[in-house]
XYZ file of C-alpha atoms in Angstrom:
704
model
C -54.088 32.523 19.593
C -52.711 34.271 16.540
C -51.405 37.811 17.303
C -50.824 39.951 14.177
C -47.518 41.661 13.766
C -48.950 44.411 11.581
C -51.392 47.173 11.985
C -53.119 46.777 8.625
C -51.342 49.657 7.073
C -49.329 49.508 3.848
C -45.688 49.206 4.233
C -43.757 52.556 4.370
C -41.905 53.598 1.178
C -38.695 55.419 0.905
C -38.440 59.109 1.585
C -37.550 61.440 -1.243
C -35.036 64.165 -1.371
C -31.839 64.433 0.761
C -31.438 64.689 4.488
C -28.798 66.112 6.774
C -25.903 63.777 7.345
C -23.860 65.852 9.729
C -21.642 63.771 12.206
C -24.474 63.568 14.761
C -27.093 62.165 12.379
C -27.723 59.028 10.514
C -27.415 59.209 6.719
C -29.697 57.229 4.561
C -27.020 54.662 3.431
C -26.572 53.840 7.023
C -30.228 53.150 7.474
C -30.142 50.774 4.440
C -26.991 48.882 5.611
C -28.151 48.388 9.142
C -31.762 47.629 8.280
C -30.784 45.199 5.561
C -32.834 47.080 3.126
C -32.511 49.304 0.063
C -31.581 52.950 -0.092
C -33.927 55.256 1.545
C -34.941 57.521 -1.209
C -32.461 59.046 -3.590
C -30.260 60.264 -0.857
C -27.682 57.458 -1.136
C -26.796 53.907 -2.347
C -26.580 52.066 1.042
C -26.651 48.281 0.938
C -28.466 48.159 -2.465
C -27.812 44.340 -3.050
C -30.329 43.063 -0.525
C -33.964 42.624 -0.279
C -36.721 45.254 -0.855
C -37.969 45.061 2.597
C -36.165 44.713 6.040
C -35.198 41.107 6.678
C -35.481 38.840 9.657
C -32.382 37.317 11.373
C -31.334 35.371 8.186
C -31.053 38.423 6.070
C -28.107 38.816 3.630
C -24.544 40.011 4.568
C -24.309 37.917 7.828
C -20.689 38.691 8.264
C -20.916 42.481 7.765
C -23.974 42.782 9.982
C -22.411 40.897 12.762
C -18.999 42.674 12.523
C -20.854 46.087 12.694
C -22.975 44.791 15.463
C -19.892 43.621 17.393
C -18.338 47.035 16.903
C -21.432 48.809 18.148
C -21.687 46.409 21.255
C -18.048 46.901 22.086
C -18.415 50.714 21.805
C -21.539 50.947 23.905
C -24.248 50.948 21.309
C -27.349 49.529 22.969
C -29.375 48.654 19.814
C -32.253 51.030 20.661
C -31.695 53.517 17.851
C -34.210 52.626 15.218
C -32.433 53.949 12.054
C -35.918 55.017 10.665
C -35.410 58.366 8.799
C -32.282 60.025 7.300
C -31.310 62.963 9.385
C -32.492 61.522 12.733
C -30.259 62.803 15.506
C -28.212 60.092 17.246
C -28.449 62.153 20.434
C -27.175 59.883 23.351
C -26.773 56.808 21.184
C -23.169 55.527 20.637
C -22.504 55.359 16.901
C -18.838 56.228 16.656
C -17.622 52.745 17.229
C -19.513 51.465 14.244
C -18.469 54.375 12.053
C -15.017 54.093 13.363
C -14.820 50.336 12.427
C -15.864 50.904 8.937
C -13.461 53.906 8.555
C -10.600 51.659 9.885
C -11.263 48.945 7.285
C -11.723 51.717 4.630
C -8.220 53.094 5.718
C -6.636 49.583 5.361
C -7.325 49.548 1.754
C -4.299 51.870 1.105
C -1.705 49.574 2.830
C -3.218 46.548 1.227
C -3.007 48.077 -2.226
C 0.324 49.358 -1.537
C 1.738 45.885 -0.445
C -0.003 44.083 -3.505
C 1.571 46.421 -6.048
C 4.838 46.188 -4.255
C 4.772 42.483 -4.477
C 3.775 42.407 -8.164
C 6.157 45.147 -9.435
C 9.012 45.096 -6.782
C 8.873 48.883 -7.243
C 8.523 51.241 -4.333
C 7.464 54.124 -6.466
C 4.670 52.075 -8.099
C 3.294 51.022 -4.669
C 3.602 54.677 -3.579
C 1.691 56.044 -6.529
C -1.089 53.531 -6.008
C -1.356 54.367 -2.304
C -1.619 57.945 -3.246
C -4.372 57.369 -5.831
C -6.568 55.725 -3.236
C -5.642 58.131 -0.525
C -6.765 61.096 -2.505
C -9.892 59.559 -3.952
C -12.960 61.388 -2.579
C -15.264 58.356 -3.542
C -13.380 55.914 -1.314
C -13.160 58.406 1.555
C -16.870 59.107 1.499
C -17.807 55.372 1.532
C -15.401 54.756 4.355
C -16.783 57.347 6.814
C -20.312 55.910 7.305
C -21.737 52.736 8.582
C -21.762 50.865 5.222
C -21.174 47.455 3.746
C -18.732 48.697 1.054
C -15.581 49.261 3.120
C -15.890 45.875 4.681
C -16.439 44.116 1.379
C -13.506 45.994 -0.210
C -11.288 45.191 2.756
C -11.800 41.384 2.330
C -11.304 41.630 -1.529
C -8.068 43.461 -1.175
C -6.880 41.152 1.581
C -7.644 38.109 -0.580
C -5.820 39.689 -3.493
C -2.744 40.372 -1.296
C -2.757 36.874 0.122
C -3.014 35.341 -3.255
C -0.193 37.412 -4.646
C 1.930 36.527 -1.575
C 1.458 32.788 -1.856
C 2.239 33.099 -5.629
C 5.649 34.542 -4.548
C 6.181 31.643 -2.390
C 5.908 29.152 -5.247
C 9.675 28.270 -5.172
C 9.134 27.260 -1.471
C 5.990 25.036 -1.631
C 4.685 23.577 1.637
C 6.889 26.001 3.646
C 5.423 27.841 6.746
C 4.948 31.225 4.647
C 3.462 29.284 1.839
C 0.860 27.549 4.046
C 0.179 30.862 5.885
C -0.679 32.849 2.814
C -2.557 30.113 1.170
C -4.679 29.603 4.352
C -5.252 33.408 4.740
C -6.528 33.483 1.195
C -9.195 31.137 2.085
C -10.098 33.041 5.263
C -10.461 36.330 3.178
C -12.552 34.617 0.496
C -14.925 33.504 3.245
C -14.948 37.063 4.481
C -15.695 38.507 1.127
C -18.560 36.261 0.318
C -20.036 36.543 3.746
C -20.388 40.208 3.377
C -21.880 40.215 -0.192
C -22.359 38.083 -3.078
C -20.109 40.282 -5.128
C -17.425 38.392 -3.182
C -17.825 35.704 -5.726
C -15.870 37.621 -8.292
C -12.746 37.583 -6.209
C -13.350 33.885 -5.595
C -13.447 33.360 -9.415
C -10.148 35.349 -9.612
C -8.429 33.232 -7.060
C -9.940 30.074 -8.617
C -8.577 30.997 -12.032
C -5.203 31.726 -10.501
C -5.205 28.401 -8.881
C -6.055 26.394 -11.973
C -3.401 28.245 -13.895
C -0.919 27.497 -11.190
C -1.979 23.758 -11.109
C -1.734 23.523 -14.918
C 1.823 24.935 -14.729
C 2.810 22.391 -12.049
C 1.197 19.569 -14.134
C 3.528 20.529 -16.963
C 6.689 20.278 -14.723
C 7.912 16.733 -15.449
C 10.334 16.829 -12.445
C 7.269 16.643 -10.061
C 6.033 13.297 -9.095
C 2.375 12.481 -9.092
C 2.440 12.201 -5.350
C 3.753 15.824 -5.181
C 1.093 16.971 -7.639
C -1.573 15.193 -5.412
C -0.115 17.237 -2.339
C -0.509 20.511 -4.193
C -3.965 19.762 -5.325
C -5.097 18.534 -1.792
C -3.484 21.677 -0.144
C -5.447 24.033 -2.523
C -8.739 22.058 -1.902
C -8.286 22.239 1.721
C -7.233 25.843 2.031
C -9.296 27.482 -0.845
C -12.446 25.365 -0.731
C -12.850 23.449 2.533
C -11.545 26.212 4.878
C -13.553 29.101 3.405
C -16.700 27.011 3.127
C -16.349 25.870 6.766
C -15.890 29.490 7.836
C -18.794 30.706 5.755
C -21.078 28.097 7.276
C -19.831 28.881 10.771
C -20.637 32.475 10.274
C -24.213 31.730 9.411
C -24.441 29.182 12.310
C -23.503 32.102 14.691
C -25.774 34.430 12.822
C -28.858 32.069 13.244
C -27.973 31.418 16.908
C -27.485 35.081 17.899
C -30.204 36.541 15.749
C -33.117 34.223 16.582
C -35.940 36.783 17.082
C -38.934 37.695 14.961
C -38.862 40.789 12.757
C -40.892 42.694 10.228
C -39.659 40.506 7.304
C -40.730 37.140 8.563
C -43.010 36.803 5.638
C -40.117 36.269 3.419
C -39.621 32.896 4.791
C -41.545 29.621 5.077
C -43.779 28.754 7.981
C -41.308 26.226 9.253
C -38.547 28.763 9.228
C -40.738 31.209 11.220
C -41.551 28.688 13.802
C -37.857 28.964 15.120
C -38.121 32.792 15.540
C -38.690 33.901 19.091
C -41.610 36.335 19.095
C -43.191 34.915 15.920
C -46.742 33.769 16.387
C -45.613 30.282 15.311
C -42.848 29.988 17.733
C -43.746 27.488 20.560
C -47.235 27.716 19.233
C -50.055 25.255 19.471
C -52.833 25.273 16.723
C -55.369 22.753 15.357
C -53.783 20.180 13.141
C -56.479 19.734 10.566
C -58.343 22.262 8.607
C -62.064 22.598 9.280
C -64.865 24.685 7.960
C -65.327 28.022 9.876
C -61.598 28.363 10.534
C -59.845 31.601 10.318
C -56.634 31.118 8.410
C -53.765 32.674 6.575
C -52.648 31.235 3.230
C -48.939 31.451 2.352
C -47.340 31.023 -1.042
C -44.456 28.399 -1.040
C -42.504 30.429 -3.535
C -39.853 32.278 -1.418
C -40.397 36.017 -0.760
C -43.934 35.957 -2.127
C -45.846 36.194 1.133
C -49.465 35.794 2.192
C -52.772 35.923 0.375
C -53.968 39.326 1.101
C -56.871 41.778 0.415
C -57.845 45.405 1.493
C -60.454 47.906 0.970
C -59.114 49.277 -2.343
C -60.350 48.532 -5.712
C -58.579 47.935 -9.106
C -58.517 51.214 -10.941
C -60.472 51.968 -14.048
C -59.166 50.040 -17.100
C -57.499 47.235 -14.962
C -59.938 44.316 -15.350
C -63.149 44.555 -13.302
C -63.299 47.313 -10.817
C -63.540 45.107 -7.845
C -61.561 44.648 -4.594
C -57.841 44.105 -4.926
C -56.305 40.761 -3.969
C -52.565 40.549 -3.642
C -49.745 38.867 -1.747
C -48.229 40.697 1.072
C -44.821 39.779 2.957
C -45.734 40.971 6.386
C -48.130 39.744 9.108
C -51.384 41.745 8.927
C -55.040 41.475 9.714
C -55.897 41.706 6.101
C -54.257 38.267 5.543
C -57.055 36.624 7.396
C -59.619 34.448 5.507
C -62.555 32.288 6.779
C -62.945 29.020 4.947
C -66.565 28.196 4.232
C -68.666 25.611 2.292
C -69.575 26.784 -1.194
C -73.200 25.979 -0.852
C -74.047 26.935 2.748
C -74.339 30.098 4.722
C -74.766 28.408 8.122
C -72.181 29.272 10.808
C -69.848 26.369 11.163
C -68.729 27.493 14.495
C -72.214 26.979 15.935
C -71.659 24.739 18.989
C -74.595 22.700 18.084
C -73.205 21.689 14.712
C -70.539 18.986 14.358
C -67.032 19.781 13.196
C -66.672 19.228 9.508
C -63.163 18.910 8.228
C -62.035 20.133 4.804
C -60.876 17.409 2.686
C -58.758 17.039 -0.526
C -61.159 17.686 -3.536
C -63.825 19.791 -1.636
C -65.326 22.879 -3.170
C -64.849 25.813 -0.806
C -65.371 29.584 -0.577
C -62.788 31.794 1.012
C -64.251 34.900 2.609
C -61.945 37.787 3.565
C -62.378 38.358 7.291
C -61.873 42.145 7.327
C -64.075 43.108 4.289
C -66.480 39.937 3.982
C -65.740 39.704 0.315
C -65.081 36.274 -1.363
C -62.011 35.265 -3.171
C -63.158 35.553 -6.787
C -61.868 35.101 -10.357
C -63.279 35.575 -13.847
C -62.248 35.827 -17.518
C -60.895 39.406 -17.237
C -57.150 39.642 -17.848
C -54.857 39.974 -14.870
C -53.317 43.570 -14.231
C -49.727 42.638 -15.151
C -49.502 39.135 -16.537
C -51.006 38.431 -20.022
C -53.069 35.323 -20.412
C -53.760 35.024 -16.722
C -57.054 35.889 -15.311
C -57.776 38.548 -12.636
C -58.418 37.611 -9.009
C -60.598 39.916 -6.861
C -62.724 40.255 -3.783
C -66.336 40.065 -4.615
C -69.773 39.979 -2.840
C -71.413 41.580 0.120
C -71.173 39.855 3.478
C -70.181 36.662 2.041
C -72.799 36.473 -0.625
C -71.342 36.413 -4.280
C -71.760 34.121 -7.253
C -70.480 30.896 -8.690
C -67.157 32.612 -9.492
C -66.262 32.542 -5.821
C -66.060 28.598 -5.706
C -62.629 26.901 -5.570
C -61.662 23.251 -5.422
C -58.999 22.588 -2.821
C -56.501 20.001 -3.834
C -53.509 18.583 -1.918
C -50.270 17.677 -3.741
C -49.826 13.944 -3.987
C -52.834 13.091 -1.816
C -55.982 10.987 -2.506
C -59.504 12.516 -2.488
C -61.110 12.582 0.858
C -57.891 13.056 2.857
C -57.869 15.713 5.619
C -55.848 18.851 5.003
C -52.998 19.416 7.550
C -52.026 22.879 8.738
C -48.497 23.923 7.607
C -47.762 20.484 6.196
C -50.085 20.054 3.308
C -49.128 21.641 -0.031
C -52.332 22.821 -1.495
C -53.611 24.199 -4.751
C -56.853 26.173 -5.295
C -58.557 25.421 -8.608
C -61.233 27.825 -9.881
C -64.338 25.988 -10.536
C -65.735 27.980 -13.474
C -62.636 28.764 -15.410
C -60.377 25.851 -14.367
C -57.527 28.099 -13.714
C -55.067 27.863 -10.666
C -54.575 30.527 -7.959
C -51.044 31.761 -7.945
C -48.746 34.793 -7.642
C -46.582 36.002 -10.605
C -44.147 37.636 -8.236
C -44.556 40.988 -10.150
C -44.809 44.161 -8.165
C -47.964 46.145 -8.579
C -47.896 49.939 -9.277
C -48.597 52.426 -6.536
C -52.396 51.780 -6.928
C -51.633 48.303 -5.660
C -49.349 49.595 -2.774
C -46.405 48.002 -4.511
C -47.504 44.484 -3.352
C -47.334 41.603 -5.445
C -49.693 40.458 -8.146
C -52.117 37.495 -7.640
C -53.488 35.844 -10.780
C -55.365 32.693 -11.687
C -53.368 30.962 -14.327
C -54.870 28.655 -16.857
C -51.577 26.662 -17.009
C -52.103 23.763 -14.659
C -48.383 22.793 -14.301
C -47.418 22.538 -10.646
C -45.070 25.314 -9.782
C -44.204 26.860 -6.337
C -45.907 30.059 -7.324
C -49.305 28.211 -7.475
C -48.693 26.077 -4.335
C -49.828 27.220 -0.955
C -49.923 26.186 2.682
C -52.189 27.122 5.477
C -50.044 28.849 8.240
C -52.227 30.454 10.944
C -55.286 28.464 12.020
C -57.908 29.547 14.498
C -60.956 27.383 15.388
C -62.090 27.168 18.959
C -63.861 23.889 18.306
C -60.597 21.961 17.596
C -57.772 20.765 19.907
C -54.307 22.226 19.435
C -51.024 20.509 18.731
C -47.507 21.746 19.306
C -45.451 23.099 16.232
C -42.041 22.166 17.737
C -41.825 19.151 15.404
C -42.015 21.474 12.381
C -38.705 23.449 13.126
C -36.236 22.962 10.268
C -32.647 21.735 10.478
C -29.636 23.951 10.065
C -28.991 22.873 6.500
C -32.574 23.602 5.657
C -32.546 27.108 7.081
C -29.182 27.804 5.479
C -30.499 26.750 2.116
C -33.761 28.663 2.447
C -32.060 31.800 3.616
C -29.836 31.837 0.545
C -32.590 31.158 -1.829
C -34.460 34.153 -0.309
C -31.391 36.322 -0.651
C -30.778 35.426 -4.217
C -34.444 35.967 -5.208
C -34.614 39.222 -3.360
C -31.175 40.399 -4.843
C -32.355 39.505 -8.501
C -35.757 41.181 -7.898
C -34.514 44.604 -6.942
C -36.068 47.239 -9.173
C -35.646 50.965 -9.015
C -38.458 53.116 -7.324
C -39.793 56.311 -8.549
C -37.294 59.171 -8.281
C -34.462 56.876 -7.161
C -31.023 57.565 -8.441
C -29.665 54.429 -10.339
C -26.851 54.148 -12.887
C -25.623 52.065 -15.717
C -22.350 50.262 -15.656
C -20.958 52.336 -18.510
C -21.410 55.466 -16.440
C -19.088 54.206 -13.622
C -15.570 54.325 -15.114
C -16.119 57.837 -16.608
C -17.455 59.049 -13.290
C -20.513 60.219 -15.058
C -22.753 60.796 -12.015
C -22.471 60.586 -8.298
C -24.959 60.159 -5.535
C -26.239 62.505 -2.863
C -25.542 60.914 0.399
C -27.278 63.814 2.188
C -28.558 67.357 1.610
C -30.721 68.578 -1.216
C -30.588 72.326 -1.152
C -28.338 75.290 -0.254
C -29.317 75.270 3.387
C -28.453 71.645 3.946
C -25.036 70.120 4.936
C -24.317 68.192 1.749
C -22.145 65.100 1.205
C -21.878 63.757 -2.409
C -20.433 60.387 -3.412
C -18.183 61.011 -6.463
C -14.788 59.828 -7.386
C -11.908 62.195 -7.672
C -12.184 62.826 -11.398
C -8.474 63.209 -11.889
C -7.866 59.805 -10.207
C -10.746 58.124 -12.098
C -10.105 59.431 -15.566
C -6.410 58.761 -15.200
C -7.417 55.115 -14.332
C -9.601 54.938 -17.404
C -6.717 56.149 -19.682
C -4.339 53.688 -17.949
C -6.615 50.808 -18.835
C -6.575 51.784 -22.470
C -2.726 52.405 -22.381
C -2.123 49.146 -20.647
C -4.028 47.213 -23.273
C -1.960 48.751 -26.069
C 1.375 48.458 -24.385
C 0.827 44.953 -23.109
C -0.237 43.907 -26.582
C 2.999 45.267 -28.022
C 5.172 43.428 -25.611
C 3.018 40.174 -25.875
C 3.497 40.135 -29.515
C 7.290 40.921 -29.207
C 7.746 38.153 -26.757
C 5.673 35.704 -28.892
C 7.757 36.510 -31.939
C 10.895 35.874 -30.034
C 12.162 39.422 -30.260
C 15.531 39.916 -28.307
C 14.871 42.310 -25.634
C 17.452 44.045 -23.238
C 17.626 42.499 -19.834
C 15.963 45.626 -18.099
C 13.274 45.947 -20.731
C 12.454 42.174 -20.566
C 12.140 42.520 -16.771
C 9.817 45.541 -17.109
C 7.793 43.676 -19.727
C 7.300 40.625 -17.329
C 6.039 43.004 -14.610
C 3.719 44.652 -17.113
C 2.328 41.329 -18.490
C 2.238 39.253 -15.356
C 1.503 41.802 -12.629
C -0.592 44.115 -14.798
C -2.403 41.118 -16.211
C -3.552 40.043 -12.709
C -4.830 43.487 -12.059
C -6.607 43.920 -15.458
C -8.247 40.540 -14.802
C -9.370 41.616 -11.387
C -10.865 44.838 -12.872
C -12.723 43.002 -15.576
C -14.046 40.444 -13.069
C -15.364 43.089 -10.799
C -16.900 45.240 -13.597
C -18.114 43.452 -16.645
C -20.563 41.022 -14.789
C -22.732 43.996 -13.998
C -23.590 44.386 -17.635
C -25.358 40.920 -17.450
C -27.350 41.763 -14.385
C -31.075 42.626 -14.599
C -31.384 44.145 -11.151
C -31.028 47.839 -10.129
C -27.532 49.006 -10.046
C -25.805 51.881 -8.266
C -22.592 53.937 -8.613
C -21.055 52.289 -5.437
C -21.005 48.817 -7.198
C -17.919 49.872 -9.292
C -15.693 50.657 -6.230
C -14.102 47.096 -6.004
C -13.259 47.436 -9.755
C -11.945 50.914 -9.107
C -9.398 49.572 -6.621
C -7.931 47.225 -9.303
C -7.864 49.962 -11.955
C -5.915 52.252 -9.410
C -3.422 49.504 -8.687
C -2.969 48.999 -12.496
C -2.458 52.680 -12.847
C 0.299 52.730 -10.330
C 2.100 49.782 -11.879
C 1.580 50.936 -15.477
C 2.939 54.555 -15.155
C 5.925 53.435 -13.020
C 6.888 50.976 -15.686
C 6.341 53.279 -18.618
C 8.380 56.049 -16.952
C 11.185 53.408 -16.204
C 11.068 52.536 -19.928
C 11.343 56.197 -20.843
C 14.238 56.733 -18.585
C 15.961 53.658 -20.107
C 15.439 54.771 -23.615
C 16.919 58.201 -22.749
C 19.941 56.718 -20.824
C 22.362 58.570 -23.092
C 21.075 62.030 -21.870
C 22.325 63.482 -18.676
C 18.978 64.076 -17.158
C 17.559 60.665 -18.136
C 17.357 59.523 -14.545
C 15.203 62.497 -13.656
C 12.318 61.481 -16.078
C 11.042 58.667 -13.761
C 11.262 60.743 -10.613
C 9.712 63.836 -12.133
C 6.961 61.794 -13.673
C 6.086 60.091 -10.456
C 6.286 63.321 -8.571
C 4.032 65.016 -11.078
C 1.420 62.406 -10.751
C 1.577 62.526 -6.926
C 1.241 66.348 -6.781
C -1.654 66.293 -9.448
C -3.706 63.877 -7.481
C -3.017 65.642 -4.223
C -4.116 69.065 -5.605
C -7.270 67.415 -7.143
C -8.180 66.114 -3.808
C -7.595 69.670 -2.361
C -10.120 70.960 -5.021
C -12.797 68.189 -4.515
C -12.474 67.332 -0.828
C -15.674 69.268 0.111
C -17.596 66.490 -1.641
C -16.504 64.007 1.003
C -16.218 66.275 4.126
C -19.478 68.240 3.489
C -20.498 71.335 1.508
C -22.747 74.347 2.688
C -23.990 77.338 0.757
C -25.259 77.556 -2.951
C -25.422 74.475 -5.160
C -22.635 74.108 -7.790
C -25.253 75.160 -10.498
C -25.234 78.655 -8.863
C -22.416 80.819 -10.063
C -21.889 82.154 -6.503
C -21.068 78.544 -5.276
C -17.469 77.913 -4.411
C -17.938 74.611 -6.185
C -19.224 76.133 -9.365
C -16.037 75.904 -11.306
C -15.638 72.325 -10.376
C -18.846 71.051 -12.061
C -16.898 69.696 -15.058
C -19.892 67.428 -16.162
C -23.555 68.609 -16.335
C -24.521 65.363 -14.754
C -22.777 66.109 -11.525
C -25.486 67.620 -9.294
C -23.704 68.534 -6.230
């Protein structure tokens, strides 16, 4: 017997405004990160790179969810807090372990950046300046103090960067114990970065480019034999490809093993995938094998993350095709997903015990009647709501009585006419008898009048695509014997592939909601606009995600200065200019070490310009780490060059020390001014002249 998982209500949408995020309450970003969903209203970014709705156990970010879950388990969190609404009080629930874990990883960014710059520049002052820039950044501090994905992601990115730099420094001792250690650790960290978020691909590309460059250099060393070159290549394949891939797959193997229960996002996945989830109606279920007239069924689209054929007691609005009942696809289990399959030319009850069972066969003309509203699945020549040149699909008729536009021919892919239709296994298409179009889903999200569900259309283009292919999932017919569904459970490679396809599709399909704070990539380096993590008015405790403007604008200036100064040195070196020994050493630090950091910044920033999905301010923070390291290295190098050029003056040596000290004190004082953004503000908003933050609203776009 099928037991629906939904109540027939529409899915809840995000809350608007801001909410209290005092230490005893859950902020909106934590809700998004733990529920595998988007930000809850405009109050914060959360884990914005995952699917629109909460996901079942195969949701994205397996590594980060399990790490947070492990921290919660070890610190006494019992999993009963629902993370439903921003500002909900944690009460007796233990949450400090999860926040503490994220805060610990966030704090580790500072020593990782320090060691990376120290390795690249061999300068204590450059490493110290880098550490200070990150220590005194309000943005990194804010992200690190909540249960979020970002500090975990940034930790693995920085750990991979440090490991790569370390094994580069062991190049003169290949195959030594330190060389193998750092090379292997790089692979481990790459697996961690990708396991947290697909943005981890950027650090993989950076390490990959470094590896190719390294191998190309070795290939040009004629003193190395082909056997030695083969060893170098094999070592890198094992440590940077095989090892991270094995760890990544193992992470998901544990993920699927531990998280094996049904959830509200089951509809994102195929029927076979759902059959392995404990608590799902398909798990260990027995249903009739072949489809028969009179059966109550659900029809699921084979395109991932589209869902079930659905209707409800709401009509298309005026001006949107015919004003008839809406037909959509819906990702969750719901009574309104139920349809009765009937003959097109008969109104007799197929479930009458006195009548023989009649099976539905390939090529039959059928009628689908919506169980809850008794309206028939219907199409006509009116244009679909969103997709041009497609026809509208509606619910039409009264108590199952309609017209000839309710007739559909059911066809099974790659089957002969007359074959029976198997539940779950048969891939079917529904061809509208009058117009000749094919029932499908465009995947486009309807406006609010359609409850933000997905558009169903009838396409005149008859090419077979997953969006126009369906399978029968739930099947109720008391006149038929049942069979077990255990044989349908997929293998591990199949569920691994499917979960990733769902993640990619959901990630690419993220679009901004009404009143949701989003941003554009060009906003980020200039610190154009932050994000409210909590609080919306002067009576709330407010936390606002914004980078320390002094740090961020110094980073932006440093990138421009680096491009200019590195270009000058590169031209000088290429032209064979004779440089003093000290200047030549500093130029190598600038070109090689700084080049690595600039490349890292570019790899973690520019790809966002190519993305069509919704973007948030927090996406820039991995790039910000690289720009801060570049700033530390650049200013230390430039100050040393200034001190060298003024060597004939008595106070020349003080130039470097005073310059570094000024930068340290300036960033520390700016943190003193802006620290309420991270630790919380009360009282009037910054727009109010009475606010203690009024003088710090340097840009009109800052709305703290």
